[in-house]
CSV table of C-alpha atoms in Angstrom, one decimal:
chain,number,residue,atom,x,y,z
H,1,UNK,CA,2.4,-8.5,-22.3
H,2,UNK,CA,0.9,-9.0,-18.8
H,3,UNK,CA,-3.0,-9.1,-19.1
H,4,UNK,CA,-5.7,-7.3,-17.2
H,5,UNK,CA,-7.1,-9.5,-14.5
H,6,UNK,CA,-10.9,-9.1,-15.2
H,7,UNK,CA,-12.5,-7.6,-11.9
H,8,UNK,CA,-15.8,-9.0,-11.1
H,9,UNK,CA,-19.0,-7.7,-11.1
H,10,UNK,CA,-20.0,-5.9,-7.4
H,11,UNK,CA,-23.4,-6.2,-6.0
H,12,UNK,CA,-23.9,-2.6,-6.7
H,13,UNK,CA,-26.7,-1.5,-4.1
H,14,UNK,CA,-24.5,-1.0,-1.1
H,15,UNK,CA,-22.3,0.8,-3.0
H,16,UNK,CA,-24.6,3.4,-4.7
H,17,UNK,CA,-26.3,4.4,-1.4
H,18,UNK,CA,-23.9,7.1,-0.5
H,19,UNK,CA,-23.9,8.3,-3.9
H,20,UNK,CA,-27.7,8.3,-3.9
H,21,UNK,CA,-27.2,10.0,-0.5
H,22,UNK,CA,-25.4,12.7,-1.3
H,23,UNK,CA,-26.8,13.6,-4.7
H,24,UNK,CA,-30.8,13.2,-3.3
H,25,UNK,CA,-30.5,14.5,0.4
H,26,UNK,CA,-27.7,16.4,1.2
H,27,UNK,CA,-28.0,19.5,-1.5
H,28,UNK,CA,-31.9,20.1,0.2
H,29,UNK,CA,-30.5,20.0,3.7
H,30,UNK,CA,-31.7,23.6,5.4
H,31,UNK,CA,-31.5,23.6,9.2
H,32,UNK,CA,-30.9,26.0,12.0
H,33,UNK,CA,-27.8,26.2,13.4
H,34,UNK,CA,-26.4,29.0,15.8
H,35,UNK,CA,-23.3,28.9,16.5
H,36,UNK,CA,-20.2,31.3,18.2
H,37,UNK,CA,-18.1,33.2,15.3
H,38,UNK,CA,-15.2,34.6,17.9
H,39,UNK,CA,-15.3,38.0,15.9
H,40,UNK,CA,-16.6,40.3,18.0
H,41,UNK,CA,-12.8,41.8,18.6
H,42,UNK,CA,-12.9,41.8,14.5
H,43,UNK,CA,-13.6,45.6,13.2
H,44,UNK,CA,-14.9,44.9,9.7
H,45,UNK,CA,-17.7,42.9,11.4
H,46,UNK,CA,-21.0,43.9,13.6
H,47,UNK,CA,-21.0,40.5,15.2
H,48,UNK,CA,-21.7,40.2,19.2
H,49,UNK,CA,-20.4,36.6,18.8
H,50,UNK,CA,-23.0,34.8,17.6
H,51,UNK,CA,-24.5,33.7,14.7
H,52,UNK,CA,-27.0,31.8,13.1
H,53,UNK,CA,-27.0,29.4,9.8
H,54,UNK,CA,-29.7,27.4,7.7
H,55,UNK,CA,-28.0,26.5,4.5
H,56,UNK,CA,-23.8,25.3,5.2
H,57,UNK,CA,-23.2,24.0,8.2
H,58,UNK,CA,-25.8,21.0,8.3
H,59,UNK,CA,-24.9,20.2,4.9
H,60,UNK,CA,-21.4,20.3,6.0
H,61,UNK,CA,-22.1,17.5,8.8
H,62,UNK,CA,-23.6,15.3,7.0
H,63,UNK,CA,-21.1,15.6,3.8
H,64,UNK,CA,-19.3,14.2,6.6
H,65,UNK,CA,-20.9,11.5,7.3
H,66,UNK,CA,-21.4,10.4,4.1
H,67,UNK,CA,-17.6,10.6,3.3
H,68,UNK,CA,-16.6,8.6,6.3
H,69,UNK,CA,-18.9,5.7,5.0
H,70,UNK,CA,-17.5,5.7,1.8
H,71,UNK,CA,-13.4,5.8,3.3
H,72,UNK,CA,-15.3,2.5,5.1
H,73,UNK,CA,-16.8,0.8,2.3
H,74,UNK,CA,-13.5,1.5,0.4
H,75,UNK,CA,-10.7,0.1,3.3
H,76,UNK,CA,-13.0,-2.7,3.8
H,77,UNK,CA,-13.2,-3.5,-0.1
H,78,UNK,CA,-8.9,-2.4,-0.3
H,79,UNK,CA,-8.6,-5.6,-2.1
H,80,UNK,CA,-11.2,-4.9,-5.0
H,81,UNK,CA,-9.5,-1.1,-4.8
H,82,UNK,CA,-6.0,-2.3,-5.5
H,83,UNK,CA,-6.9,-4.3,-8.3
H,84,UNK,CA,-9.1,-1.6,-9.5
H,85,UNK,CA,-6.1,0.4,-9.3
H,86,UNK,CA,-3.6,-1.7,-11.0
H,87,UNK,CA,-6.4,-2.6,-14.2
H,88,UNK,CA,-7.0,1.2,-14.5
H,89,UNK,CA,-5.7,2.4,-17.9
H,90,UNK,CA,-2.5,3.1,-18.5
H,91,UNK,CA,-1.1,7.1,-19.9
H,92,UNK,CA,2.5,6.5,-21.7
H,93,UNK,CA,5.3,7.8,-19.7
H,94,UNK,CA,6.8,10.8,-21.6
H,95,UNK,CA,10.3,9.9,-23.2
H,96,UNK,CA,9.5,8.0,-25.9
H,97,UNK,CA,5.1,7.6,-26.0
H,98,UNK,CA,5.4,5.5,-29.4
H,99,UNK,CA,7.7,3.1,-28.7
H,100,UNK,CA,5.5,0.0,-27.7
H,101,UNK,CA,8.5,-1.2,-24.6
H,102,UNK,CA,7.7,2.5,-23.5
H,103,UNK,CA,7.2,3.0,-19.8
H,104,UNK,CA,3.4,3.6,-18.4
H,105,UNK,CA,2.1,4.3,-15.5
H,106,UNK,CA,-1.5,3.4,-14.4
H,107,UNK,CA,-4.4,6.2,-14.9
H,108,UNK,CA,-5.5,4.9,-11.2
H,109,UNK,CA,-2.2,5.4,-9.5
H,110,UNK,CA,-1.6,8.7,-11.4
H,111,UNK,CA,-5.3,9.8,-9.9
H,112,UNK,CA,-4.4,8.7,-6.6
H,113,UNK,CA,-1.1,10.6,-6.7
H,114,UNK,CA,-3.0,14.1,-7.9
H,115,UNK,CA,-5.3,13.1,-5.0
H,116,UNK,CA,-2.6,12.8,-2.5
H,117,UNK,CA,-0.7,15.9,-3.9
H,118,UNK,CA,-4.1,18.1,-3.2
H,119,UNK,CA,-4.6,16.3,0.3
H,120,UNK,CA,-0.6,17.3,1.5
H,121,UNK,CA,-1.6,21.1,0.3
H,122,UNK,CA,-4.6,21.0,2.1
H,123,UNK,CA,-3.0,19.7,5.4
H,124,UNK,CA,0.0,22.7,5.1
H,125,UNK,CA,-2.7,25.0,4.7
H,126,UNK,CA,-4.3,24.0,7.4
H,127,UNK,CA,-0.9,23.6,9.7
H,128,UNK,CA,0.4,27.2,8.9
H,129,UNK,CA,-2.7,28.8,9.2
H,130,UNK,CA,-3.1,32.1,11.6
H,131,UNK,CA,-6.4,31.2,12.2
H,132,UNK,CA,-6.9,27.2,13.4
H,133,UNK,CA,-10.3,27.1,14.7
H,134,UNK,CA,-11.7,28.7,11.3
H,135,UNK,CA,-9.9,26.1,9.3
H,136,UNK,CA,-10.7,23.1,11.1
H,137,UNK,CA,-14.4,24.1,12.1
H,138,UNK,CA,-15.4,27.0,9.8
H,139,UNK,CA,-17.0,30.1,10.5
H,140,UNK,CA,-19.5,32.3,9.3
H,141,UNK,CA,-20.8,31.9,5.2
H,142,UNK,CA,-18.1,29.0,4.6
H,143,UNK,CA,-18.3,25.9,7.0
H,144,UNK,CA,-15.6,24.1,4.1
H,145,UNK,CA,-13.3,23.2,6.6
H,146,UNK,CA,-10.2,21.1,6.4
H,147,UNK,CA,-12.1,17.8,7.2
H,148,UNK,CA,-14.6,18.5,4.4
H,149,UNK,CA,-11.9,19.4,2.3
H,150,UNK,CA,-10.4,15.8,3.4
H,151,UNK,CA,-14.0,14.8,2.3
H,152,UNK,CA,-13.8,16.2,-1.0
H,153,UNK,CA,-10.8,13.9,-2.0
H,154,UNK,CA,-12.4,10.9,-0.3
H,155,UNK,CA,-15.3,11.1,-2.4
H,156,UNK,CA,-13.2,11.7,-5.8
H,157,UNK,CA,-11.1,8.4,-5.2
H,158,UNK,CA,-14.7,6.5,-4.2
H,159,UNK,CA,-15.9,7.8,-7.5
H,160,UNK,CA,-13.3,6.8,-9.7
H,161,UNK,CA,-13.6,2.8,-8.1
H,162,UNK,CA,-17.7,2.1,-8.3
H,163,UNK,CA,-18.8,4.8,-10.7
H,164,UNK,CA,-17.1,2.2,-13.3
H,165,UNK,CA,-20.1,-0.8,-12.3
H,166,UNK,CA,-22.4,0.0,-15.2
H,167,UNK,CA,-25.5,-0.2,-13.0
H,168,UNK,CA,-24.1,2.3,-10.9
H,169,UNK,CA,-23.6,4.3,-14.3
H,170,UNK,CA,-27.1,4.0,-15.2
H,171,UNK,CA,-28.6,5.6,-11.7
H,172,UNK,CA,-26.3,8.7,-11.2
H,173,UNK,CA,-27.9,10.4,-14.2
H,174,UNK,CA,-31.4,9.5,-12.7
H,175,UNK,CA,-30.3,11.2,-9.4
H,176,UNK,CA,-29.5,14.0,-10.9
H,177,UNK,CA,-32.6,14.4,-13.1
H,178,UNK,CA,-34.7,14.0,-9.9
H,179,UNK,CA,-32.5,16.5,-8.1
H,180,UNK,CA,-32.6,19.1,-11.0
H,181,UNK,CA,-36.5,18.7,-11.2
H,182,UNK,CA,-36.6,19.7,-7.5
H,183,UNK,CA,-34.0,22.3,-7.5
H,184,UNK,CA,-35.9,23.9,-10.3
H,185,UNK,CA,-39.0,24.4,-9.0
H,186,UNK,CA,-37.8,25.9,-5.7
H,187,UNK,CA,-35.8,28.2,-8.3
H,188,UNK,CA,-39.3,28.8,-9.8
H,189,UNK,CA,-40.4,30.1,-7.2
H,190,UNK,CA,-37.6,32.2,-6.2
H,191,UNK,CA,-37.5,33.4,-9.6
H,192,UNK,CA,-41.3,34.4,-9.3
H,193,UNK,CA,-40.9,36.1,-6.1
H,194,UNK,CA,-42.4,33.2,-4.1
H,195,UNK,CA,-39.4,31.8,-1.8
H,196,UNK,CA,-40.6,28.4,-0.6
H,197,UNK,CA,-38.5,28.9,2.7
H,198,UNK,CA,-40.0,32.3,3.4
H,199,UNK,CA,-43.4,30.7,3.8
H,200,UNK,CA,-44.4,30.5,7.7
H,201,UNK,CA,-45.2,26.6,7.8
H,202,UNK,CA,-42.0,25.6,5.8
H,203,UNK,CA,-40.1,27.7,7.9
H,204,UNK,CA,-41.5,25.5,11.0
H,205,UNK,CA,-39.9,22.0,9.4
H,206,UNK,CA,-36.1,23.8,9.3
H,207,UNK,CA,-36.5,26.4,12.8
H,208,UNK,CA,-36.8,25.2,16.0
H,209,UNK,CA,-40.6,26.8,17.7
H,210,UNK,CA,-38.9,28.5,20.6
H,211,UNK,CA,-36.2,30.6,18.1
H,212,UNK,CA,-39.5,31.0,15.9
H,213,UNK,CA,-41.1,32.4,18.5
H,214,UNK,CA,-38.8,34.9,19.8
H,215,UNK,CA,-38.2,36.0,16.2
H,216,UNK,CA,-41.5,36.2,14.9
H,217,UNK,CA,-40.2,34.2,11.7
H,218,UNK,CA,-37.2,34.9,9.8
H,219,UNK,CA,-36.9,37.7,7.6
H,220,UNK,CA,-34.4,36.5,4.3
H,221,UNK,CA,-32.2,39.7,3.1
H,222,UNK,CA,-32.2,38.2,0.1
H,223,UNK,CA,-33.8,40.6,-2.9
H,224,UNK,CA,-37.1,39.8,-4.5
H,225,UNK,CA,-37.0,37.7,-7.4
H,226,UNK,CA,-33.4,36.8,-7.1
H,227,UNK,CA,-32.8,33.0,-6.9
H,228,UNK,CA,-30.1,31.2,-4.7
H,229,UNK,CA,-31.7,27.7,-4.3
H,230,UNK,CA,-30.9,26.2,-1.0
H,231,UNK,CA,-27.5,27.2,-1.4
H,232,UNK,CA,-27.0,30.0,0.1
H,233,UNK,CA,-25.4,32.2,-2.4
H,234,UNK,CA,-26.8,33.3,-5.8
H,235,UNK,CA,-23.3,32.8,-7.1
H,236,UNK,CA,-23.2,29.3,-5.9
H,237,UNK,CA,-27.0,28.3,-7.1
H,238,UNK,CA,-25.8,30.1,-10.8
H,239,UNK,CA,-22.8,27.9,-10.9
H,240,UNK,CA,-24.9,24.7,-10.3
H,241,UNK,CA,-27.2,25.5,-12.6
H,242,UNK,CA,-24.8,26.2,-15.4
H,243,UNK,CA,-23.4,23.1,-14.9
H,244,UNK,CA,-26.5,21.0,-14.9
H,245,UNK,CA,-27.1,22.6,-18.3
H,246,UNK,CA,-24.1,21.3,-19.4
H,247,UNK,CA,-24.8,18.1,-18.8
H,248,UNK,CA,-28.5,18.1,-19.7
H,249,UNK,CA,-27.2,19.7,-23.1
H,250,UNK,CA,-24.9,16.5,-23.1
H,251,UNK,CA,-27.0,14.0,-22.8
H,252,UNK,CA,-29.6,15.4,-25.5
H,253,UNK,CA,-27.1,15.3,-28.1
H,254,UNK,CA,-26.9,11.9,-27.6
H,255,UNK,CA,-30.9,10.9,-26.9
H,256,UNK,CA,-32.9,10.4,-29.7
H,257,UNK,CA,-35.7,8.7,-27.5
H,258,UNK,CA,-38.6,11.8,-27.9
H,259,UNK,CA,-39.8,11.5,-24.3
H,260,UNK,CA,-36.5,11.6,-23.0
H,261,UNK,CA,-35.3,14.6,-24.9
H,262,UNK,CA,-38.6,16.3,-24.0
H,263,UNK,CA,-37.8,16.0,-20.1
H,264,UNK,CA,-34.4,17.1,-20.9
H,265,UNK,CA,-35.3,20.3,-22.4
H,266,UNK,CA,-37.8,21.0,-19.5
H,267,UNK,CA,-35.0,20.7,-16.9
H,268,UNK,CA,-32.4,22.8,-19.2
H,269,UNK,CA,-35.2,25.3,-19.6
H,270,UNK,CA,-36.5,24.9,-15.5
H,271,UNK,CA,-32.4,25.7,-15.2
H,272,UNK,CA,-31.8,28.3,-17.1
H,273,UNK,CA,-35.0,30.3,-15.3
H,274,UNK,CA,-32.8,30.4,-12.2
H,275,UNK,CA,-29.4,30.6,-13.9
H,276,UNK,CA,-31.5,34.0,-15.0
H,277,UNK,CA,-32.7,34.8,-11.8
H,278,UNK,CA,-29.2,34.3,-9.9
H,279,UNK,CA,-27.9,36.9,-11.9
H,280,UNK,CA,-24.7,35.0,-11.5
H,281,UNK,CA,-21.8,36.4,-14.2
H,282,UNK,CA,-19.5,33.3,-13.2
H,283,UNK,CA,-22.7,31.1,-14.1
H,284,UNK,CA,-23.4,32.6,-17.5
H,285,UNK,CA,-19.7,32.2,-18.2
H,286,UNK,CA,-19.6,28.6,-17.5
H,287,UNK,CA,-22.7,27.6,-19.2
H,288,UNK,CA,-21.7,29.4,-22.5
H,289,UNK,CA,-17.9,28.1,-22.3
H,290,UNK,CA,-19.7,24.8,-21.5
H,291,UNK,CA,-22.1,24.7,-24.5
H,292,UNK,CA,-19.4,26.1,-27.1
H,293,UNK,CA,-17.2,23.1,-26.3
H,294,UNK,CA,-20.3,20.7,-26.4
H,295,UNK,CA,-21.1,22.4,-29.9
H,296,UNK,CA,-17.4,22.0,-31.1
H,297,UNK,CA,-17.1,17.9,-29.6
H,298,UNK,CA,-20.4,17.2,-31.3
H,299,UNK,CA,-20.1,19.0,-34.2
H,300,UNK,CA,-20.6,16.4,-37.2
H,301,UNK,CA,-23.5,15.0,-35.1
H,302,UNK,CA,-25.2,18.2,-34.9
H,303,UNK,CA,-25.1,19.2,-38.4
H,304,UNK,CA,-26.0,15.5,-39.6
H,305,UNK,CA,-28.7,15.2,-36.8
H,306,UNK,CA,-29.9,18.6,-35.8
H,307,UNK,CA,-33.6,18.1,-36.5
H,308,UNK,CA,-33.7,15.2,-34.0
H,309,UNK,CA,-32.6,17.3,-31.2
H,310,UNK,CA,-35.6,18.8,-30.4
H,311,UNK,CA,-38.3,17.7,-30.4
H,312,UNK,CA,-40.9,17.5,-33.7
């Protein structure tokens, strides 16, 4: 039997940044953007052909950016990529999975098929679409266009090569603390009826002084009290916010440092205050779906070790 070539270690700092980039800058991008919708023929919609956004397109752009450095960092590194390919571990090819001669093909090469599969029904889409210039450049609420889309399965592949490096392993939790913390409190203060980004001087850092001016500020149509992050949609921020409490929930079960597990309670709890105050029905669906399966995986451990999940 053919052995795994042992791949070896990468210098992991180069290869982190766009991760650290796109987990630490680009979810707290907010900029003003105006832009022409081409829907003023369109019935259903009051538009006069313009419109303005603060929370998608910018983050859209720079999503960009940041997947067109990792597409570089991966051709330029295509020879650490095959052999991370070809080392990846292998599923047994159906006919016969127990017999030890039986076919298998490569977890990489299976991943970078699915990949491949999504990126052809993305590019039909795009191709037999009525409407070209909303898939390629987006429109109003949803700049997800083709290209991020492209993005999207750029990023996946890049994960699945260097999230493997063990240093890299160790940081992407610690991004997404530090992100959570932050994300939190600006759900705080949604949730408190304090929105950070209605507040004249912050609106100043993210509006240029001449639209500020005309306006007289912006006005959000957002309710009071209800919580949407910087994403744009409560729906979106509730979705997020399950999630992180998933994976907060995750790692608790398996902490039993008390300082750790004490700042992983604060960010579950800073989370579920703006899960609450999304009022998001996909959100509370995910989280409880999300912590029933964590219950059921971590069953024994939680009946053996239950006292130690919280703190004393």
């Amino acid at each position: 039997m053919k052995k795994k070539k042992k791949l070896p270690p990468k210098p992991y700092l180069p290869y982190i940044l766009p991760i650290a980039a796109l987990l630490l800058i680009q979810p707290f991008i907010v900029c003003f953007h105006l832009f022409e919708t081409r829907l003023e023929n369109v019935l259903w919609t009051n538009s006069d052909g313009y419109s303005t956004d603060l929370y998608l397109y910018w983050k859209a752009i720079f999503f960009l950016v940041i997947s067109a450095w990792m597409l570089a960092l991966l051709i330029w590194d295509r020879n650490y990529v095959k052999e991370c390919i070809k080392n990846a571990n292998a599923f047994r090819l159906p006919k016969n999975p127990q017999s030890k001669n039986a076919k298998r093909l490569p977890f990489g090469i299976l991943f970078w098929l699915l990949l491949c599969g999504y990126l052809i029904l993305v590019l039909l889409s795009a191709l037999t679409s009525d409407y070209p210039a909303y898939v390629w450049e987006g429109s109003i609420g949803q700049f997800e266009s083709t290209f991020v889309l492209i993005g999207y399965i750029v990023t996946g592949f890049y994960a699945y090569v260097y999230c493997k490096e063990p240093k890299i392993q160790k940081k992407i939790p610690c991004f997404l603390m530090l992100q959570a913390e932050v994300m939190g409190i600006i759900g705080a203060f949604q949730f408190a009826g304090h929105d950070l980004f209605a507040l004249p001087f912050v609106q100043r850092l993210f509006i240029p002084a001449d639209v500020l001016k005309q306006s007289g500020g912006i006005i959000f149509s957002m309710e009071k009290n209800r919580v949407y992050l910087t994403l744009y949609n409560p729906n979106y921020a509730g979705i997020y916010c399950a999630c992180m409490i998933a994976f907060f929930f995750s790692l608790l079960f398996s902490e039993h440092r008390l300082w750790k597990r004490f700042i992983y309670i604060t960010l579950i709890g800073l989370m579920a205050v703006s899960l609450i105050g999304a009022q998001s029905k996909t959100g509370m669906i995910i989280v409880f779906l999300a912590l029933f399966f964590l219950l059921f995986l971590h069953k024994k451990s939680v009946l053996k070790h239950w006292r130690t999940l919280v703190p004393c």
